[in-house]
Amino acid sequence: MEDLKLWSARWAEAEVEGDKPCARFGHSFTIIGSIAFVFGGCAVKKGGPSDELYMLHMSHDDLYEWEKAPKTTGIMPMARWKHTATAINDNSIVFFGGFNSELRRLNDVYILNVDDLSFSQPDSVKEQIEWQPDGRHGESKIGAPSPRGGHSACFIDGKVYIFGGYGGNGYSKHNLNDVYALDSKTFTWSAIEYEGNPPDGRTGHTCSGLRNKLFVYGGWNHVKQFSDIHLLDLTTLT
């Protein structure tokens, strides 16, 4: 593991102990306090998506320790990769979407309570789409984003904003540029209707929030890669 020491702008290899996860990609890595929570991803040893949860304890500057999470309780998310995991307070992480297989793309929501390692799925955001084994996904009945992976998520002012990704309803394969917001109190979805010139549909990009603005950088659309930066003012929606 590489540790970037910002005060010296120098990479150094961190000393890591414990039960570390196997090699993987498309996982999530979310820090709350001094613990990083790693979930899912395509794991080499499993040969496909994982539903494993690991914790990286980082309370000591020069020593990090991996721990495979003890048995979790509640409603466990299915294995997935290219999902997002967003911290919304000091003890909760919201998971959205991702891919379970080539045919099954997801638009579900789960919440991990990091204090007791329990998963839950509020009734207001339970997956309510018709899914067929051949991959045909119906439209959400609760106004949720279409099934997707490779999207981005950012928590700003009490809402988790989802932008872009790859997927769509009806087993369509679109590079998306839509924006949705999940209220962290009511756990209800709303589609954001914006003005201006939006970014091209894309996946594999990043997004970050600064005050009331959402910044999107890079990504690709399976034809070309992007190096552009776009911002959406969440007050004026322009």
Short mmCIF file of C-alpha atoms in Angstrom, two decimals:
data_model
loop_
_atom_site.label_atom_id
_atom_site.label_comp_id
_atom_site.label_asym_id
_atom_site.label_seq_id
_atom_site.Cartn_x
_atom_site.Cartn_y
_atom_site.Cartn_z
CA MET A 1 0.00 0.00 0.00
CA GLU A 2 1.26 3.47 -0.85
CA ASP A 3 0.76 6.38 1.55
CA LEU A 4 1.01 9.94 0.24
CA LYS A 5 2.38 12.25 2.92
CA LEU A 6 0.93 15.57 1.88
CA TRP A 7 3.23 17.67 3.97
CA SER A 8 6.26 16.36 2.08
CA ALA A 9 4.57 15.52 -1.24
CA ARG A 10 6.41 12.22 -1.20
CA TRP A 11 5.10 8.71 -1.61
CA ALA A 12 6.12 6.15 1.01
CA GLU A 13 5.12 2.54 1.37
CA ALA A 14 2.95 2.10 4.44
CA GLU A 15 3.50 -0.71 6.88
CA VAL A 16 0.36 -2.84 6.78
CA GLU A 17 -0.53 -5.82 8.93
CA GLY A 18 -3.55 -8.05 9.42
CA ASP A 19 -5.95 -9.96 7.19
CA LYS A 20 -5.76 -7.95 3.98
CA PRO A 21 -8.17 -8.33 1.05
CA CYS A 22 -7.02 -10.07 -2.10
CA ALA A 23 -6.25 -8.04 -5.23
CA ARG A 24 -9.35 -6.39 -6.71
CA PHE A 25 -10.68 -3.42 -8.68
CA GLY A 26 -13.99 -1.60 -8.96
CA HIS A 27 -14.39 -1.67 -5.17
CA SER A 28 -15.22 1.24 -2.88
CA PHE A 29 -12.95 2.76 -0.23
CA THR A 30 -14.70 5.06 2.25
CA ILE A 31 -13.11 6.65 5.30
CA ILE A 32 -15.02 7.48 8.48
CA GLY A 33 -12.91 8.63 11.39
CA SER A 34 -9.73 6.56 11.44
CA ILE A 35 -11.16 3.52 9.64
CA ALA A 36 -11.45 2.90 5.90
CA PHE A 37 -14.22 0.56 4.78
CA VAL A 38 -13.59 -1.45 1.61
CA PHE A 39 -16.53 -3.20 -0.01
CA GLY A 40 -16.98 -5.37 -3.07
CA GLY A 41 -15.06 -5.08 -6.29
CA CYS A 42 -13.96 -7.74 -8.76
CA ALA A 43 -11.74 -9.94 -6.63
CA VAL A 44 -9.02 -12.01 -8.27
CA LYS A 45 -9.47 -15.02 -5.98
CA LYS A 46 -13.24 -15.03 -6.45
CA GLY A 47 -13.09 -14.58 -10.21
CA GLY A 48 -15.90 -12.03 -10.11
CA PRO A 49 -17.75 -9.51 -7.94
CA SER A 50 -17.34 -9.74 -4.18
CA ASP A 51 -19.60 -8.90 -1.25
CA GLU A 52 -16.77 -8.82 1.27
CA LEU A 53 -16.35 -5.98 3.73
CA TYR A 54 -12.90 -5.11 5.04
CA MET A 55 -11.73 -2.44 7.45
CA LEU A 56 -8.36 -0.69 7.41
CA HIS A 57 -7.55 0.72 10.84
CA MET A 58 -5.45 3.87 10.55
CA SER A 59 -5.25 5.21 14.10
CA HIS A 60 -1.44 5.14 14.03
CA ASP A 61 0.39 7.26 11.47
CA ASP A 62 2.98 4.67 10.55
CA LEU A 63 1.08 1.43 11.10
CA TYR A 64 -2.10 0.29 9.39
CA GLU A 65 -3.98 -2.92 10.11
CA TRP A 66 -6.44 -4.77 7.90
CA GLU A 67 -9.38 -6.63 9.39
CA LYS A 68 -12.01 -8.65 7.60
CA ALA A 69 -15.27 -7.44 9.05
CA PRO A 70 -16.90 -9.76 11.56
CA LYS A 71 -20.28 -11.12 10.59
CA THR A 72 -22.54 -8.30 9.49
CA THR A 73 -26.23 -8.15 10.32
CA GLY A 74 -29.29 -6.91 8.48
CA ILE A 75 -29.99 -6.93 4.75
CA MET A 76 -26.70 -7.61 2.99
CA PRO A 77 -26.09 -6.13 -0.49
CA MET A 78 -25.37 -8.61 -3.24
CA ALA A 79 -21.86 -8.81 -4.64
CA ARG A 80 -21.00 -5.91 -6.94
CA TRP A 81 -18.35 -3.71 -8.48
CA LYS A 82 -18.19 -0.18 -9.91
CA HIS A 83 -20.69 0.94 -7.28
CA THR A 84 -20.34 3.99 -5.02
CA ALA A 85 -20.12 4.21 -1.23
CA THR A 86 -20.64 7.65 0.29
CA ALA A 87 -20.29 8.70 3.92
CA ILE A 88 -23.29 10.80 4.99
CA ASN A 89 -22.44 11.26 8.68
CA ASP A 90 -20.11 9.94 11.38
CA ASN A 91 -21.52 6.40 11.30
CA SER A 92 -23.30 5.76 8.00
CA ILE A 93 -22.25 4.88 4.45
CA VAL A 94 -24.71 4.86 1.54
CA PHE A 95 -24.08 2.29 -1.22
CA PHE A 96 -25.63 2.75 -4.64
CA GLY A 97 -25.70 0.76 -7.85
CA GLY A 98 -22.89 -1.08 -9.57
CA PHE A 99 -22.68 -4.30 -11.58
CA ASN A 100 -23.39 -7.79 -10.27
CA SER A 101 -22.83 -9.49 -13.63
CA GLU A 102 -22.74 -8.68 -17.33
CA LEU A 103 -26.52 -8.83 -17.37
CA ARG A 104 -27.46 -7.58 -13.93
CA ARG A 105 -26.85 -3.88 -13.29
CA LEU A 106 -28.10 -2.35 -10.09
CA ASN A 107 -29.84 0.81 -8.87
CA ASP A 108 -30.44 -0.24 -5.29
CA VAL A 109 -29.53 1.58 -2.07
CA TYR A 110 -28.08 0.11 1.11
CA ILE A 111 -26.89 1.78 4.29
CA LEU A 112 -24.05 0.50 6.46
CA ASN A 113 -24.02 1.51 10.11
CA VAL A 114 -20.31 1.38 10.88
CA ASP A 115 -20.84 1.30 14.66
CA ASP A 116 -22.44 -2.15 14.68
CA LEU A 117 -21.70 -3.24 11.08
CA SER A 118 -25.36 -3.62 10.21
CA PHE A 119 -26.78 -3.15 6.71
CA SER A 120 -30.26 -1.82 6.09
CA GLN A 121 -32.42 -0.84 3.16
CA PRO A 122 -35.09 1.79 3.89
CA ASP A 123 -38.52 0.98 2.49
CA SER A 124 -38.51 4.23 0.51
CA VAL A 125 -35.55 3.12 -1.62
CA LYS A 126 -36.03 -0.60 -1.95
CA GLU A 127 -35.40 -1.76 -5.49
CA GLN A 128 -38.74 -1.63 -7.24
CA ILE A 129 -37.89 -2.48 -10.82
CA GLU A 130 -38.75 -5.58 -12.78
CA TRP A 131 -35.62 -7.53 -13.58
CA GLN A 132 -35.49 -10.40 -16.05
CA PRO A 133 -32.74 -13.05 -16.25
CA ASP A 134 -31.81 -11.86 -19.75
CA GLY A 135 -30.95 -8.44 -18.36
CA ARG A 136 -34.03 -6.45 -19.31
CA HIS A 137 -34.46 -3.88 -16.55
CA GLY A 138 -37.76 -2.09 -16.10
CA GLU A 139 -38.09 1.52 -15.02
CA SER A 140 -37.95 2.41 -11.35
CA LYS A 141 -41.28 2.86 -9.61
CA ILE A 142 -39.79 5.24 -7.04
CA GLY A 143 -38.00 7.69 -9.33
CA ALA A 144 -34.56 6.19 -8.77
CA PRO A 145 -31.77 6.47 -11.35
CA SER A 146 -31.69 3.75 -13.98
CA PRO A 147 -29.43 0.75 -13.23
CA ARG A 148 -25.77 1.67 -13.70
CA GLY A 149 -22.17 1.33 -12.67
CA GLY A 150 -19.08 3.47 -13.08
CA HIS A 151 -21.03 6.52 -11.95
CA SER A 152 -19.93 9.03 -9.32
CA ALA A 153 -21.44 10.07 -6.00
CA CYS A 154 -20.90 13.12 -3.85
CA PHE A 155 -22.47 14.22 -0.56
CA ILE A 156 -23.41 17.90 -0.43
CA ASP A 157 -25.76 19.63 2.01
CA GLY A 158 -27.64 16.54 3.13
CA LYS A 159 -27.97 14.86 -0.27
CA VAL A 160 -26.06 12.21 -2.19
CA TYR A 161 -25.71 13.36 -5.80
CA ILE A 162 -25.30 10.70 -8.48
CA PHE A 163 -23.88 11.68 -11.86
CA GLY A 164 -23.45 9.66 -15.04
CA GLY A 165 -22.21 6.11 -15.31
CA TYR A 166 -22.89 3.32 -17.77
CA GLY A 167 -26.15 1.40 -18.10
CA GLY A 168 -29.81 2.27 -18.43
CA ASN A 169 -33.24 0.65 -18.48
CA GLY A 170 -34.26 -2.21 -20.73
CA TYR A 171 -30.72 -3.59 -21.00
CA SER A 172 -29.68 -0.46 -22.84
CA LYS A 173 -25.99 0.37 -22.85
CA HIS A 174 -25.72 4.13 -22.52
CA ASN A 175 -23.07 6.47 -21.25
CA LEU A 176 -25.18 8.65 -18.99
CA ASN A 177 -25.03 12.32 -18.02
CA ASP A 178 -28.06 12.62 -15.77
CA VAL A 179 -28.04 13.87 -12.18
CA TYR A 180 -30.08 12.50 -9.27
CA ALA A 181 -30.19 13.41 -5.60
CA LEU A 182 -30.92 11.08 -2.69
CA ASP A 183 -32.12 12.89 0.43
CA SER A 184 -30.22 11.49 3.43
CA LYS A 185 -33.11 12.16 5.83
CA THR A 186 -36.12 10.90 3.88
CA PHE A 187 -34.23 8.59 1.50
CA THR A 188 -36.28 9.69 -1.45
CA TRP A 189 -34.96 10.28 -4.95
CA SER A 190 -35.32 13.35 -7.12
CA ALA A 191 -34.13 13.91 -10.67
CA ILE A 192 -32.22 17.17 -11.09
CA GLU A 193 -33.38 19.24 -14.05
CA TYR A 194 -30.50 21.51 -14.98
CA GLU A 195 -29.77 24.16 -17.60
CA GLY A 196 -26.65 24.97 -19.58
CA ASN A 197 -24.36 22.67 -21.54
CA PRO A 198 -24.00 19.38 -19.65
CA PRO A 199 -20.97 17.10 -19.88
CA ASP A 200 -21.07 14.33 -22.45
CA GLY A 201 -22.32 11.04 -21.07
CA ARG A 202 -19.44 9.23 -19.38
CA THR A 203 -18.24 6.61 -16.94
CA GLY A 204 -15.10 6.23 -14.85
CA HIS A 205 -15.01 9.94 -14.03
CA THR A 206 -14.73 11.61 -10.62
CA CYS A 207 -16.89 14.20 -8.90
CA SER A 208 -16.32 16.33 -5.82
CA GLY A 209 -18.31 18.97 -4.00
CA LEU A 210 -17.23 22.42 -2.92
CA ARG A 211 -19.87 24.35 -1.00
CA ASN A 212 -22.91 24.30 -3.33
CA LYS A 213 -21.11 23.22 -6.50
CA LEU A 214 -20.60 19.80 -8.02
CA PHE A 215 -17.39 19.35 -10.02
CA VAL A 216 -17.00 16.55 -12.58
CA TYR A 217 -13.64 15.66 -14.13
CA GLY A 218 -12.54 13.23 -16.82
CA GLY A 219 -13.91 9.77 -17.57
CA TRP A 220 -14.60 8.09 -20.90
CA ASN A 221 -17.49 7.02 -23.13
CA HIS A 222 -16.07 3.82 -24.64
CA VAL A 223 -14.90 5.86 -27.64
CA LYS A 224 -12.73 8.58 -26.17
CA GLN A 225 -11.33 9.75 -22.87
CA PHE A 226 -12.08 13.14 -21.37
CA SER A 227 -9.88 15.71 -19.66
CA ASP A 228 -12.56 18.36 -19.20
CA ILE A 229 -13.94 19.87 -15.99
CA HIS A 230 -17.61 20.73 -15.57
CA LEU A 231 -19.41 22.25 -12.63
CA LEU A 232 -23.05 22.35 -11.65
CA ASP A 233 -24.27 25.07 -9.31
CA LEU A 234 -26.77 23.27 -7.10
CA THR A 235 -28.44 26.53 -6.12
CA THR A 236 -29.17 27.85 -9.61
CA LEU A 237 -28.93 24.42 -11.37
CA THR A 238 -26.79 25.87 -14.12
#
